[in-house]
Amino acid sequence: MEIIRIRDLTKRYGDLVAVDQLSFEVQPGEIFGLLGPNGAGKTTTIRMVLDIIKPDAGSIEVLGAPPSVQVMERIGYMPEERGLYPDLKLLDCLTYVAELKGMPGARARKRALELLRRVELDAYAKQKVKALSKGMQQKAQFLATMVHEPELVILDEPFQGLDPLNVELIKGMITELRQQNAAIVMSTHMMNQVEQMCDRILLIDHGRARLYGPLQEIKAQYGRHTLWSNWPTAQSTWTTWPERCV
């Protein structure tokens, strides 16, 4: 069973077609890269998968069913705009998030404390979230995404603000999620991490799929130099780069 199955997904805002007949699948136990420039339609697609907004056309299945409250409890989502409760103590915040997703209180607290130890934040468990450094808050946000043991994890720029040691730490935890057969959808501009971690990718631009499939096959088809050395660093680069590859 696919974890995500999308067919001909379309979303319009007036005359703007944000997502244009997009189709793709995400499998259990894979890291799937959702890539594209700002305004490509990535966030709109994610919000439709999470049932935050409704599509104008097409179909979405998540964990074998249409999006619903029950399905959302089995998903972990790390938005680019961080959303932890700043006035709660760190341990209480993670426990509360897990409880919101249906995990019993005692188990949620135990799980939260285990994760804090794992990322060396247990010494800050009783501090308010707003008192933590940006890097600590980034790690805490990642823990909030996975504290309830989700089957699908969606990560938007998970390495933002992390030093190299903590990047490796989070990468290791993402890999463990995959080994536990969870599916991970990762949106990031850190293309070295995409190359190292992703099994398959979907590159979208102007709401349309430009590249889709196993990463190694795409690299073999278009050439390592063509795909990665020309990865855009500025918005203007995107206007021609996807067409060169497809």
Short mmCIF file of C-alpha atoms in Angstrom, two decimals:
data_model
loop_
_atom_site.label_atom_id
_atom_site.label_comp_id
_atom_site.label_asym_id
_atom_site.label_seq_id
_atom_site.Cartn_x
_atom_site.Cartn_y
_atom_site.Cartn_z
CA MET A 1 0.00 0.00 0.00
CA GLU A 2 1.30 3.45 -0.91
CA ILE A 3 1.61 5.85 2.01
CA ILE A 4 0.61 8.75 -0.27
CA ARG A 5 -1.19 8.35 -3.60
CA ILE A 6 -2.01 11.50 -5.55
CA ARG A 7 -3.68 11.62 -8.96
CA ASP A 8 -4.19 14.71 -11.15
CA LEU A 9 -4.12 17.08 -8.18
CA THR A 10 -5.05 20.65 -9.07
CA LYS A 11 -5.40 23.82 -6.97
CA ARG A 12 -6.22 27.29 -8.31
CA TYR A 13 -6.20 30.70 -6.68
CA GLY A 14 -8.10 32.88 -9.11
CA ASP A 15 -6.12 32.87 -12.35
CA LEU A 16 -3.08 31.30 -10.69
CA VAL A 17 -2.75 27.53 -11.00
CA ALA A 18 -0.65 26.68 -7.94
CA VAL A 19 -0.73 22.90 -8.52
CA ASP A 20 -1.41 21.63 -12.01
CA GLN A 21 -2.56 18.01 -12.51
CA LEU A 22 0.13 16.63 -10.22
CA SER A 23 0.44 12.85 -9.73
CA PHE A 24 2.90 10.94 -7.57
CA GLU A 25 3.22 8.24 -4.91
CA VAL A 26 5.22 7.81 -1.72
CA GLN A 27 6.07 4.29 -0.57
CA PRO A 28 6.57 2.87 2.95
CA GLY A 29 10.15 2.93 4.18
CA GLU A 30 11.48 5.54 1.75
CA ILE A 31 12.80 9.08 1.96
CA PHE A 32 11.06 11.08 -0.73
CA GLY A 33 12.41 14.46 -1.79
CA LEU A 34 9.79 17.09 -2.67
CA LEU A 35 11.81 19.76 -4.45
CA GLY A 36 11.33 22.99 -6.32
CA PRO A 37 11.81 26.76 -6.13
CA ASN A 38 9.81 29.12 -3.96
CA GLY A 39 6.29 29.33 -5.36
CA ALA A 40 6.53 26.02 -7.20
CA GLY A 41 3.54 24.53 -5.36
CA LYS A 42 5.31 22.40 -2.73
CA THR A 43 3.63 23.95 0.31
CA THR A 44 0.22 23.96 -1.37
CA THR A 45 0.64 20.26 -2.15
CA ILE A 46 1.65 19.47 1.43
CA ARG A 47 -1.32 21.42 2.81
CA MET A 48 -3.69 19.44 0.61
CA VAL A 49 -2.15 16.16 1.76
CA LEU A 50 -2.65 17.34 5.36
CA ASP A 51 -6.27 18.37 4.61
CA ILE A 52 -5.55 21.99 5.55
CA ILE A 53 -6.86 23.13 2.17
CA LYS A 54 -9.05 21.30 -0.34
CA PRO A 55 -8.07 20.59 -3.94
CA ASP A 56 -10.13 21.84 -6.85
CA ALA A 57 -9.64 18.57 -8.73
CA GLY A 58 -7.88 15.25 -8.40
CA SER A 59 -7.67 12.68 -5.63
CA ILE A 60 -5.57 12.20 -2.48
CA GLU A 61 -5.12 9.02 -0.46
CA VAL A 62 -2.98 9.06 2.68
CA LEU A 63 -2.27 5.82 4.55
CA GLY A 64 -4.87 4.09 2.38
CA ALA A 65 -7.73 6.55 2.95
CA PRO A 66 -8.83 10.09 2.09
CA PRO A 67 -7.42 12.74 4.47
CA SER A 68 -9.28 12.85 7.80
CA VAL A 69 -8.73 13.67 11.46
CA GLN A 70 -8.02 10.01 12.19
CA VAL A 71 -5.45 9.82 9.41
CA MET A 72 -3.77 13.04 10.55
CA GLU A 73 -3.04 11.47 13.96
CA ARG A 74 -0.71 9.05 12.16
CA ILE A 75 1.28 11.84 10.49
CA GLY A 76 4.09 14.03 11.79
CA TYR A 77 4.54 17.43 10.15
CA MET A 78 7.44 19.85 10.60
CA PRO A 79 6.53 23.14 8.90
CA GLU A 80 9.15 25.65 7.82
CA GLU A 81 7.45 28.21 10.08
CA ARG A 82 8.05 26.65 13.48
CA GLY A 83 5.05 26.20 15.75
CA LEU A 84 5.94 25.02 19.25
CA TYR A 85 4.20 26.58 22.25
CA PRO A 86 6.77 29.17 23.43
CA ASP A 87 5.51 29.53 27.02
CA LEU A 88 5.37 25.81 27.78
CA LYS A 89 8.28 23.96 29.33
CA LEU A 90 10.03 21.83 26.74
CA LEU A 91 9.10 18.43 28.18
CA ASP A 92 5.51 19.52 28.76
CA CYS A 93 5.29 20.84 25.21
CA LEU A 94 6.45 17.58 23.62
CA THR A 95 4.19 15.55 25.90
CA TYR A 96 1.21 17.70 24.99
CA VAL A 97 1.89 17.37 21.25
CA ALA A 98 2.04 13.57 21.58
CA GLU A 99 -1.22 13.55 23.55
CA LEU A 100 -2.90 15.65 20.85
CA LYS A 101 -1.98 12.89 18.41
CA GLY A 102 -3.61 10.23 20.58
CA MET A 103 -0.71 8.92 22.67
CA PRO A 104 -1.58 8.22 26.35
CA GLY A 105 -0.10 10.74 28.79
CA ALA A 106 2.35 8.51 30.69
CA ARG A 107 3.68 6.97 27.49
CA ALA A 108 3.89 10.38 25.83
CA ARG A 109 5.98 11.82 28.66
CA LYS A 110 8.31 8.82 28.71
CA ARG A 111 8.76 8.97 24.94
CA ALA A 112 9.40 12.74 25.03
CA LEU A 113 12.07 12.39 27.71
CA GLU A 114 13.79 9.57 25.79
CA LEU A 115 13.97 11.76 22.69
CA LEU A 116 15.28 14.73 24.65
CA ARG A 117 18.09 12.57 25.98
CA ARG A 118 18.81 11.38 22.47
CA VAL A 119 19.45 14.91 21.20
CA GLU A 120 21.09 16.11 24.45
CA LEU A 121 18.24 18.44 25.41
CA ASP A 122 17.18 16.62 28.60
CA ALA A 123 19.02 19.20 30.71
CA TYR A 124 16.63 21.82 29.27
CA ALA A 125 13.44 19.79 29.78
CA LYS A 126 12.06 22.22 32.38
CA GLN A 127 12.98 25.37 30.50
CA LYS A 128 10.39 27.24 28.46
CA VAL A 129 10.64 26.72 24.72
CA LYS A 130 11.15 30.45 24.11
CA ALA A 131 14.28 30.40 26.32
CA LEU A 132 16.05 27.91 24.03
CA SER A 133 18.50 28.88 21.32
CA LYS A 134 17.34 28.69 17.69
CA GLY A 135 19.30 25.50 17.15
CA MET A 136 17.75 23.90 20.23
CA GLN A 137 14.29 24.96 19.11
CA GLN A 138 14.96 23.40 15.72
CA LYS A 139 15.83 20.08 17.33
CA ALA A 140 12.80 20.35 19.60
CA GLN A 141 10.55 20.97 16.59
CA PHE A 142 11.89 17.82 14.95
CA LEU A 143 11.18 15.83 18.13
CA ALA A 144 7.62 17.19 18.17
CA THR A 145 7.21 15.83 14.66
CA MET A 146 8.14 12.27 15.60
CA VAL A 147 7.24 12.00 19.31
CA HIS A 148 3.95 10.17 18.61
CA GLU A 149 5.66 7.54 16.39
CA PRO A 150 3.99 8.52 13.09
CA GLU A 151 3.81 6.34 10.00
CA LEU A 152 4.33 9.34 7.71
CA VAL A 153 6.69 12.23 8.48
CA ILE A 154 6.69 15.42 6.40
CA LEU A 155 9.72 17.65 6.96
CA ASP A 156 10.04 21.16 5.55
CA GLU A 157 13.68 22.35 5.78
CA PRO A 158 14.56 20.07 8.73
CA PHE A 159 18.24 21.11 8.84
CA GLN A 160 17.65 24.86 8.95
CA GLY A 161 19.74 26.53 11.65
CA LEU A 162 21.62 23.39 12.70
CA ASP A 163 25.38 23.05 12.98
CA PRO A 164 27.08 20.13 11.16
CA LEU A 165 27.08 17.84 14.21
CA ASN A 166 23.36 18.29 14.77
CA VAL A 167 22.66 17.87 11.05
CA GLU A 168 24.28 14.44 11.27
CA LEU A 169 22.29 13.65 14.41
CA ILE A 170 18.96 14.50 12.76
CA LYS A 171 19.96 12.64 9.58
CA GLY A 172 20.59 9.54 11.67
CA MET A 173 17.16 9.80 13.30
CA ILE A 174 15.47 10.25 9.91
CA THR A 175 17.27 7.14 8.66
CA GLU A 176 16.02 5.22 11.69
CA LEU A 177 12.45 6.25 10.88
CA ARG A 178 12.90 4.79 7.41
CA GLN A 179 14.28 1.58 8.90
CA GLN A 180 11.10 1.37 10.97
CA ASN A 181 9.14 1.47 7.67
CA ALA A 182 7.87 5.01 8.10
CA ALA A 183 7.71 7.16 4.97
CA ILE A 184 9.53 10.48 5.04
CA VAL A 185 8.72 13.36 2.70
CA MET A 186 11.52 15.91 2.86
CA SER A 187 11.52 19.37 1.32
CA THR A 188 14.89 21.09 1.52
CA HIS A 189 17.22 23.36 -0.44
CA MET A 190 20.29 21.53 0.95
CA MET A 191 20.90 19.46 -2.16
CA ASN A 192 23.84 17.55 -0.71
CA GLN A 193 21.41 16.12 1.85
CA VAL A 194 18.94 15.20 -0.90
CA GLU A 195 21.67 13.37 -2.78
CA GLN A 196 22.85 11.53 0.33
CA MET A 197 19.45 10.61 1.75
CA CYS A 198 16.60 10.48 -0.76
CA ASP A 199 15.48 7.30 -2.48
CA ARG A 200 13.19 9.08 -4.95
CA ILE A 201 12.43 12.70 -5.79
CA LEU A 202 9.73 14.85 -7.31
CA LEU A 203 10.85 18.18 -8.72
CA ILE A 204 7.99 20.58 -9.40
CA ASP A 205 7.94 24.01 -10.99
CA HIS A 206 4.87 26.17 -11.64
CA GLY A 207 2.81 23.38 -10.11
CA ARG A 208 3.89 20.74 -12.64
CA ALA A 209 6.15 17.71 -12.29
CA ARG A 210 9.51 18.23 -13.99
CA LEU A 211 11.48 15.26 -12.65
CA TYR A 212 10.05 12.24 -10.84
CA GLY A 213 11.50 8.87 -9.95
CA PRO A 214 14.39 7.07 -8.25
CA LEU A 215 17.24 9.46 -7.59
CA GLN A 216 19.93 7.13 -8.91
CA GLU A 217 18.05 6.61 -12.18
CA ILE A 218 17.61 10.35 -12.66
CA LYS A 219 21.30 10.95 -12.00
CA ALA A 220 22.25 8.21 -14.44
CA GLN A 221 19.88 9.53 -17.12
CA TYR A 222 20.83 13.18 -16.99
CA GLY A 223 24.36 12.96 -15.66
CA ARG A 224 25.70 13.88 -12.26
CA HIS A 225 27.21 17.15 -13.45
CA THR A 226 24.06 18.30 -15.21
CA LEU A 227 21.71 17.59 -12.35
CA TRP A 228 23.64 18.66 -9.28
CA SER A 229 26.22 21.20 -10.34
CA ASN A 230 23.51 23.30 -11.97
CA TRP A 231 21.14 23.11 -9.01
CA PRO A 232 19.75 26.64 -8.73
CA THR A 233 20.92 28.99 -6.06
CA ALA A 234 18.83 31.93 -7.26
CA GLN A 235 15.19 32.21 -8.26
CA SER A 236 16.05 33.31 -11.80
CA THR A 237 17.97 30.09 -12.46
CA TRP A 238 14.80 28.07 -12.13
CA THR A 239 13.18 29.60 -15.20
CA THR A 240 15.22 27.38 -17.53
CA TRP A 241 16.87 24.70 -15.41
CA PRO A 242 14.04 22.13 -15.18
CA GLU A 243 13.47 22.23 -18.97
CA ARG A 244 17.16 21.51 -19.59
CA CYS A 245 16.83 18.34 -17.56
CA VAL A 246 13.57 17.10 -19.05
#
